[in-house]
JSON list of C-alpha atoms in Angstrom, two decimals:
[
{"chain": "A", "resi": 1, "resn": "UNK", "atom": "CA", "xyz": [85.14, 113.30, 79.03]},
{"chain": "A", "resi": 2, "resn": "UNK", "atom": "CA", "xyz": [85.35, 109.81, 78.62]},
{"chain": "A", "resi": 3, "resn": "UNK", "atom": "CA", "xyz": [86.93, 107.64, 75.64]},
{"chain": "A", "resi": 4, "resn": "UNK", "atom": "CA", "xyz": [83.83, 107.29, 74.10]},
{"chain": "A", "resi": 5, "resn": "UNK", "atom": "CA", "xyz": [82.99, 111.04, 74.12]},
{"chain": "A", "resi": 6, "resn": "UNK", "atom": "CA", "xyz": [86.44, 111.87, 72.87]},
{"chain": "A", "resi": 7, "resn": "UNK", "atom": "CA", "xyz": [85.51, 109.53, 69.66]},
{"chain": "A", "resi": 8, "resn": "UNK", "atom": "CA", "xyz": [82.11, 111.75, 68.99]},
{"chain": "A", "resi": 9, "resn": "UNK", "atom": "CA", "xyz": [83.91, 114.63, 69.34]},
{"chain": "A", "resi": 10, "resn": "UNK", "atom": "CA", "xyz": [87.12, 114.16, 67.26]},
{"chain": "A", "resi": 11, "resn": "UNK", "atom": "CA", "xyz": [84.71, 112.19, 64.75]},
{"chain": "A", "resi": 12, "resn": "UNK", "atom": "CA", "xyz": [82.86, 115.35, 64.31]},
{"chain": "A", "resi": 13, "resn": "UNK", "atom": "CA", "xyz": [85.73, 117.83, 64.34]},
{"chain": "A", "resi": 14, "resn": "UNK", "atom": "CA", "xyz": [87.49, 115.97, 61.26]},
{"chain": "A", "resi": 15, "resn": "UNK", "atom": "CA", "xyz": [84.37, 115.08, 59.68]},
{"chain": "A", "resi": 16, "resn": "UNK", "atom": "CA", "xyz": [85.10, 110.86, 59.85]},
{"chain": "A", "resi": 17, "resn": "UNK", "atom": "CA", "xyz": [83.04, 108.30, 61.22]},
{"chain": "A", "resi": 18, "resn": "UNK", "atom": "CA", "xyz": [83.10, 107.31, 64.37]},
{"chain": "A", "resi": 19, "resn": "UNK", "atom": "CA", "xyz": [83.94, 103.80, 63.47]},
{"chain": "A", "resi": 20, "resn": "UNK", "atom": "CA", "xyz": [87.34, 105.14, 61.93]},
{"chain": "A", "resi": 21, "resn": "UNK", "atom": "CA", "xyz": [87.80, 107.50, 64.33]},
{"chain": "A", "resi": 22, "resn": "UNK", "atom": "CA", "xyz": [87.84, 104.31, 67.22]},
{"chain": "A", "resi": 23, "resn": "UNK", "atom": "CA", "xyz": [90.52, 102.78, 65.13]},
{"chain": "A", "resi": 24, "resn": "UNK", "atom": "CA", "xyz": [92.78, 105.56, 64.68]},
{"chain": "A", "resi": 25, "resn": "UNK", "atom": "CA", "xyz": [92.39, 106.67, 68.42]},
{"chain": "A", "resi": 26, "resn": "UNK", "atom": "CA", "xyz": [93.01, 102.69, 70.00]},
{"chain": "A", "resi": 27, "resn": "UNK", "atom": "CA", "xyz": [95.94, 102.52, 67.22]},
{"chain": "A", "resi": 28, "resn": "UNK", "atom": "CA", "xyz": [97.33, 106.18, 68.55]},
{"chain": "A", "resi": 29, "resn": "UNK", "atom": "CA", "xyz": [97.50, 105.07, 72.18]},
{"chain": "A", "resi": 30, "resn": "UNK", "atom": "CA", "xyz": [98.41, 101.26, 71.58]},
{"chain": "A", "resi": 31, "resn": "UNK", "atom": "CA", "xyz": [101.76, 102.80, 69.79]},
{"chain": "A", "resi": 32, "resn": "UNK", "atom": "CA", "xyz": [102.43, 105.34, 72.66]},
{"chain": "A", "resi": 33, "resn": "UNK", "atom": "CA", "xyz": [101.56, 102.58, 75.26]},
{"chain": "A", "resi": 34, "resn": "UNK", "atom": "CA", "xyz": [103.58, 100.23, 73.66]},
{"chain": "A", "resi": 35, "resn": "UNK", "atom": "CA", "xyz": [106.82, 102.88, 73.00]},
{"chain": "A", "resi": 36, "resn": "UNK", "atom": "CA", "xyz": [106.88, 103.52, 76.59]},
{"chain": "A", "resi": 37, "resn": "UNK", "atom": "CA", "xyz": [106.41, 100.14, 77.89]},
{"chain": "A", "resi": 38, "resn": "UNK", "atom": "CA", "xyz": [109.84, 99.52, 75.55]},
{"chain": "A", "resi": 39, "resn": "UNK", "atom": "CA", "xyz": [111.72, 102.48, 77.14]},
{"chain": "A", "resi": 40, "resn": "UNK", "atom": "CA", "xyz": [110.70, 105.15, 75.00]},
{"chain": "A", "resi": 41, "resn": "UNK", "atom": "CA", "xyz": [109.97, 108.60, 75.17]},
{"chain": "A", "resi": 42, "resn": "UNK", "atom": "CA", "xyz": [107.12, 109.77, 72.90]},
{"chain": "A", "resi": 43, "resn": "UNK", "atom": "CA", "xyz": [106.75, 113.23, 72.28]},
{"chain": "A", "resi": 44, "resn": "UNK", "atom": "CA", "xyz": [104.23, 115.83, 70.83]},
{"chain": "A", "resi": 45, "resn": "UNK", "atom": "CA", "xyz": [105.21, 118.80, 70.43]},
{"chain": "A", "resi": 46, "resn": "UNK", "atom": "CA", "xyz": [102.79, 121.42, 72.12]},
{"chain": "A", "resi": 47, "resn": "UNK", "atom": "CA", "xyz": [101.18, 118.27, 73.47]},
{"chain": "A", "resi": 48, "resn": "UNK", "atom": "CA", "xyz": [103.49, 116.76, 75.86]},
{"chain": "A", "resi": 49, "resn": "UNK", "atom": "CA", "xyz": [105.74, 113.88, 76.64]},
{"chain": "A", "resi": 50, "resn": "UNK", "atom": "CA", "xyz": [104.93, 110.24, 77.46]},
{"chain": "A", "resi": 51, "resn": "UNK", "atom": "CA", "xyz": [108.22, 108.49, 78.82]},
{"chain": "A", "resi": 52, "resn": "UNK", "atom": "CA", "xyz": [108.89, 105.86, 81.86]},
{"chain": "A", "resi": 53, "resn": "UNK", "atom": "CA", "xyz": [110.40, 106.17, 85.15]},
{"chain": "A", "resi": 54, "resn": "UNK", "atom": "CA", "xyz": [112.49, 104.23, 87.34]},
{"chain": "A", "resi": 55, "resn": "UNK", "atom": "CA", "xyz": [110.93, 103.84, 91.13]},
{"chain": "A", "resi": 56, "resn": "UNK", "atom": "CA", "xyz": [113.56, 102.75, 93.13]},
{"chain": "A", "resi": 57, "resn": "UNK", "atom": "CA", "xyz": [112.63, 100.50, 95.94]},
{"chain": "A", "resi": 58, "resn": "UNK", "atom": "CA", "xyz": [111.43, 102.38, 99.40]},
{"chain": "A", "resi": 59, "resn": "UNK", "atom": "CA", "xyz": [109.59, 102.08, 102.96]},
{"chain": "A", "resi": 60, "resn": "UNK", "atom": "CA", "xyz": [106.04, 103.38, 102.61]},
{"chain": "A", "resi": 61, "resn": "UNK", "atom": "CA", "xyz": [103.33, 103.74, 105.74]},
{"chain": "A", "resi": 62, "resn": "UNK", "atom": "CA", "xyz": [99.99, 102.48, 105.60]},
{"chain": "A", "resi": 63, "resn": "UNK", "atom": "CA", "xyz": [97.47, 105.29, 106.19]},
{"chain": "A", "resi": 64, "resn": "UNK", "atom": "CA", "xyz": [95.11, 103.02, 107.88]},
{"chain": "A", "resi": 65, "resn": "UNK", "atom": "CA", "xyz": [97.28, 100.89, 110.12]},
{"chain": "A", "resi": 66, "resn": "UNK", "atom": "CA", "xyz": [100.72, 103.14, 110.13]},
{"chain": "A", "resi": 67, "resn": "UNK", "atom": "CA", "xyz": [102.40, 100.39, 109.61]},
{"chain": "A", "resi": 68, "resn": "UNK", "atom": "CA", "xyz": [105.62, 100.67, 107.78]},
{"chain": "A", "resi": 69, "resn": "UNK", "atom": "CA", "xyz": [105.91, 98.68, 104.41]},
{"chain": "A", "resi": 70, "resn": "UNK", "atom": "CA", "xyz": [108.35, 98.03, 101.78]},
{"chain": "A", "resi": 71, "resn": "UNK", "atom": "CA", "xyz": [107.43, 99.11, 98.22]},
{"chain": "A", "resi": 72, "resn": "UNK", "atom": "CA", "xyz": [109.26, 97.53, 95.15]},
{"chain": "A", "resi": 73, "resn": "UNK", "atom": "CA", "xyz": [111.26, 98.92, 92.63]},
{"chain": "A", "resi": 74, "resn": "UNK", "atom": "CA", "xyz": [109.19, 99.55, 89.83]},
{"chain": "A", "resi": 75, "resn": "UNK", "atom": "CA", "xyz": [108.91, 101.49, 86.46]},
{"chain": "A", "resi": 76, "resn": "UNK", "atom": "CA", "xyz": [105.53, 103.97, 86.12]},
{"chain": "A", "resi": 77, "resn": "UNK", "atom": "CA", "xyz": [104.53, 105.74, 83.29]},
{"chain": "A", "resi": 78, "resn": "UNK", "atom": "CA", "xyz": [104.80, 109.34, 83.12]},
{"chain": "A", "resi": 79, "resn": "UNK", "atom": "CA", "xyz": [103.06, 112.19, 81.39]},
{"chain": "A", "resi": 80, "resn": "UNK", "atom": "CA", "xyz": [104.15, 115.74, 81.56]},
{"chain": "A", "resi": 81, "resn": "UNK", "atom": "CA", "xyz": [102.09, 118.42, 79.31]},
{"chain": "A", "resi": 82, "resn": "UNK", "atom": "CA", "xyz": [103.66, 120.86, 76.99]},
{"chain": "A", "resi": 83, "resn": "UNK", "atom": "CA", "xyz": [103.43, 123.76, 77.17]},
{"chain": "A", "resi": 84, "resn": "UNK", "atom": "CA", "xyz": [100.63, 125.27, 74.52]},
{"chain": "A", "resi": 85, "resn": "UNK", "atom": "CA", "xyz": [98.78, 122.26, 76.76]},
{"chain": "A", "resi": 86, "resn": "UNK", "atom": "CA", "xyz": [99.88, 124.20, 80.23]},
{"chain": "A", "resi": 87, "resn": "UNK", "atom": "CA", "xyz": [98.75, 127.58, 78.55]},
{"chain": "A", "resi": 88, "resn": "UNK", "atom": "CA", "xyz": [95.09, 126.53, 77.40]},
{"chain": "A", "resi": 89, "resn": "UNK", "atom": "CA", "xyz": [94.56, 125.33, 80.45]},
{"chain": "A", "resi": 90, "resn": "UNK", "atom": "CA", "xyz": [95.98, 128.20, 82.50]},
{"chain": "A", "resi": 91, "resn": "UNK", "atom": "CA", "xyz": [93.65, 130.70, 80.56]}
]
Protein backbone atom coordinates (compact mmCIF):
# COMPACT_ATOMS: atom_id res chain seq x y z
CA UNK A 1 0.00 0.00 0.00
CA UNK A 2 1.30 3.13 -0.94
CA UNK A 3 0.61 6.78 0.58
CA UNK A 4 -1.81 7.45 -1.82
CA UNK A 5 -3.81 4.21 -1.24
CA UNK A 6 -3.62 4.72 2.49
CA UNK A 7 -5.53 8.26 1.80
CA UNK A 8 -8.52 6.29 -0.21
CA UNK A 9 -8.71 3.98 2.31
CA UNK A 10 -8.71 5.99 5.60
CA UNK A 11 -10.89 8.62 3.52
CA UNK A 12 -13.43 5.98 3.16
CA UNK A 13 -13.21 4.34 6.56
CA UNK A 14 -14.03 7.82 8.38
CA UNK A 15 -16.27 8.95 5.78
CA UNK A 16 -13.98 12.44 4.87
CA UNK A 17 -12.69 13.51 1.71
CA UNK A 18 -9.77 12.62 0.46
CA UNK A 19 -8.57 16.13 0.22
CA UNK A 20 -8.85 16.37 4.17
CA UNK A 21 -7.80 13.18 4.70
CA UNK A 22 -4.12 14.25 2.71
CA UNK A 23 -3.90 17.05 5.17
CA UNK A 24 -4.46 15.34 8.30
CA UNK A 25 -2.19 12.33 7.23
CA UNK A 26 1.04 14.84 5.87
CA UNK A 27 0.25 16.94 9.24
CA UNK A 28 0.30 13.40 11.37
CA UNK A 29 3.71 12.36 10.04
CA UNK A 30 5.31 15.98 9.66
CA UNK A 31 4.72 16.17 13.71
CA UNK A 32 6.16 12.62 14.35
CA UNK A 33 9.01 13.35 11.80
CA UNK A 34 9.67 16.46 13.23
CA UNK A 35 9.44 15.12 17.24
CA UNK A 36 12.00 12.64 16.44
CA UNK A 37 14.28 14.66 14.42
CA UNK A 38 14.24 16.95 17.94
CA UNK A 39 15.03 13.93 20.19
CA UNK A 40 11.73 12.73 20.88
CA UNK A 41 10.04 9.68 21.42
CA UNK A 42 6.49 9.53 20.00
CA UNK A 43 4.33 6.95 21.11
CA UNK A 44 0.95 5.23 20.25
CA UNK A 45 -0.23 3.14 22.30
CA UNK A 46 -1.13 -0.31 20.59
CA UNK A 47 0.60 1.32 17.63
CA UNK A 48 4.15 1.61 18.41
CA UNK A 49 7.01 3.89 19.14
CA UNK A 50 8.88 6.33 16.87
CA UNK A 51 12.17 7.53 18.74
CA UNK A 52 15.99 8.15 17.47
CA UNK A 53 19.11 6.33 17.92
CA UNK A 54 22.60 7.05 18.42
CA UNK A 55 25.04 5.07 15.76
CA UNK A 56 28.25 5.27 17.09
CA UNK A 57 31.01 5.47 14.62
CA UNK A 58 32.38 1.85 13.19
CA UNK A 59 34.47 -0.12 10.39
CA UNK A 60 32.06 -1.53 7.82
CA UNK A 61 33.16 -3.94 4.61
CA UNK A 62 32.12 -3.31 1.25
CA UNK A 63 30.23 -6.33 -0.15
CA UNK A 64 31.49 -5.74 -3.56
CA UNK A 65 35.14 -4.87 -3.07
CA UNK A 66 35.70 -6.22 0.77
CA UNK A 67 37.23 -3.41 1.42
CA UNK A 68 37.10 -2.16 4.92
CA UNK A 69 35.47 1.36 5.48
CA UNK A 70 34.77 3.69 8.19
CA UNK A 71 31.10 4.59 8.84
CA UNK A 72 30.20 7.84 10.82
CA UNK A 73 28.51 8.37 13.84
CA UNK A 74 25.12 9.05 13.08
CA UNK A 75 21.51 9.26 14.53
CA UNK A 76 18.67 6.89 12.54
CA UNK A 77 15.24 6.81 13.15
CA UNK A 78 13.65 3.97 14.73
CA UNK A 79 10.29 2.31 14.73
CA UNK A 80 9.36 -0.55 16.92
CA UNK A 81 5.51 -1.85 16.73
CA UNK A 82 3.32 -2.37 19.69
CA UNK A 83 2.10 -4.89 20.47
CA UNK A 84 -1.88 -5.12 19.34
CA UNK A 85 0.37 -4.12 15.95
CA UNK A 86 2.73 -7.45 16.58
CA UNK A 87 -0.56 -9.50 17.29
CA UNK A 88 -2.63 -8.55 14.02
CA UNK A 89 0.05 -9.30 12.22
CA UNK A 90 1.03 -12.58 13.88
CA UNK A 91 -2.62 -13.93 13.30
Amino acid sequence: MNKKELIAEVAEKTGTTKVATKEILEGILESVMQAVADGDKVSIPGFGVFESKYRPAHSGRNPRTKELVEIPAHTTPVFKAGKEFKDKVNK
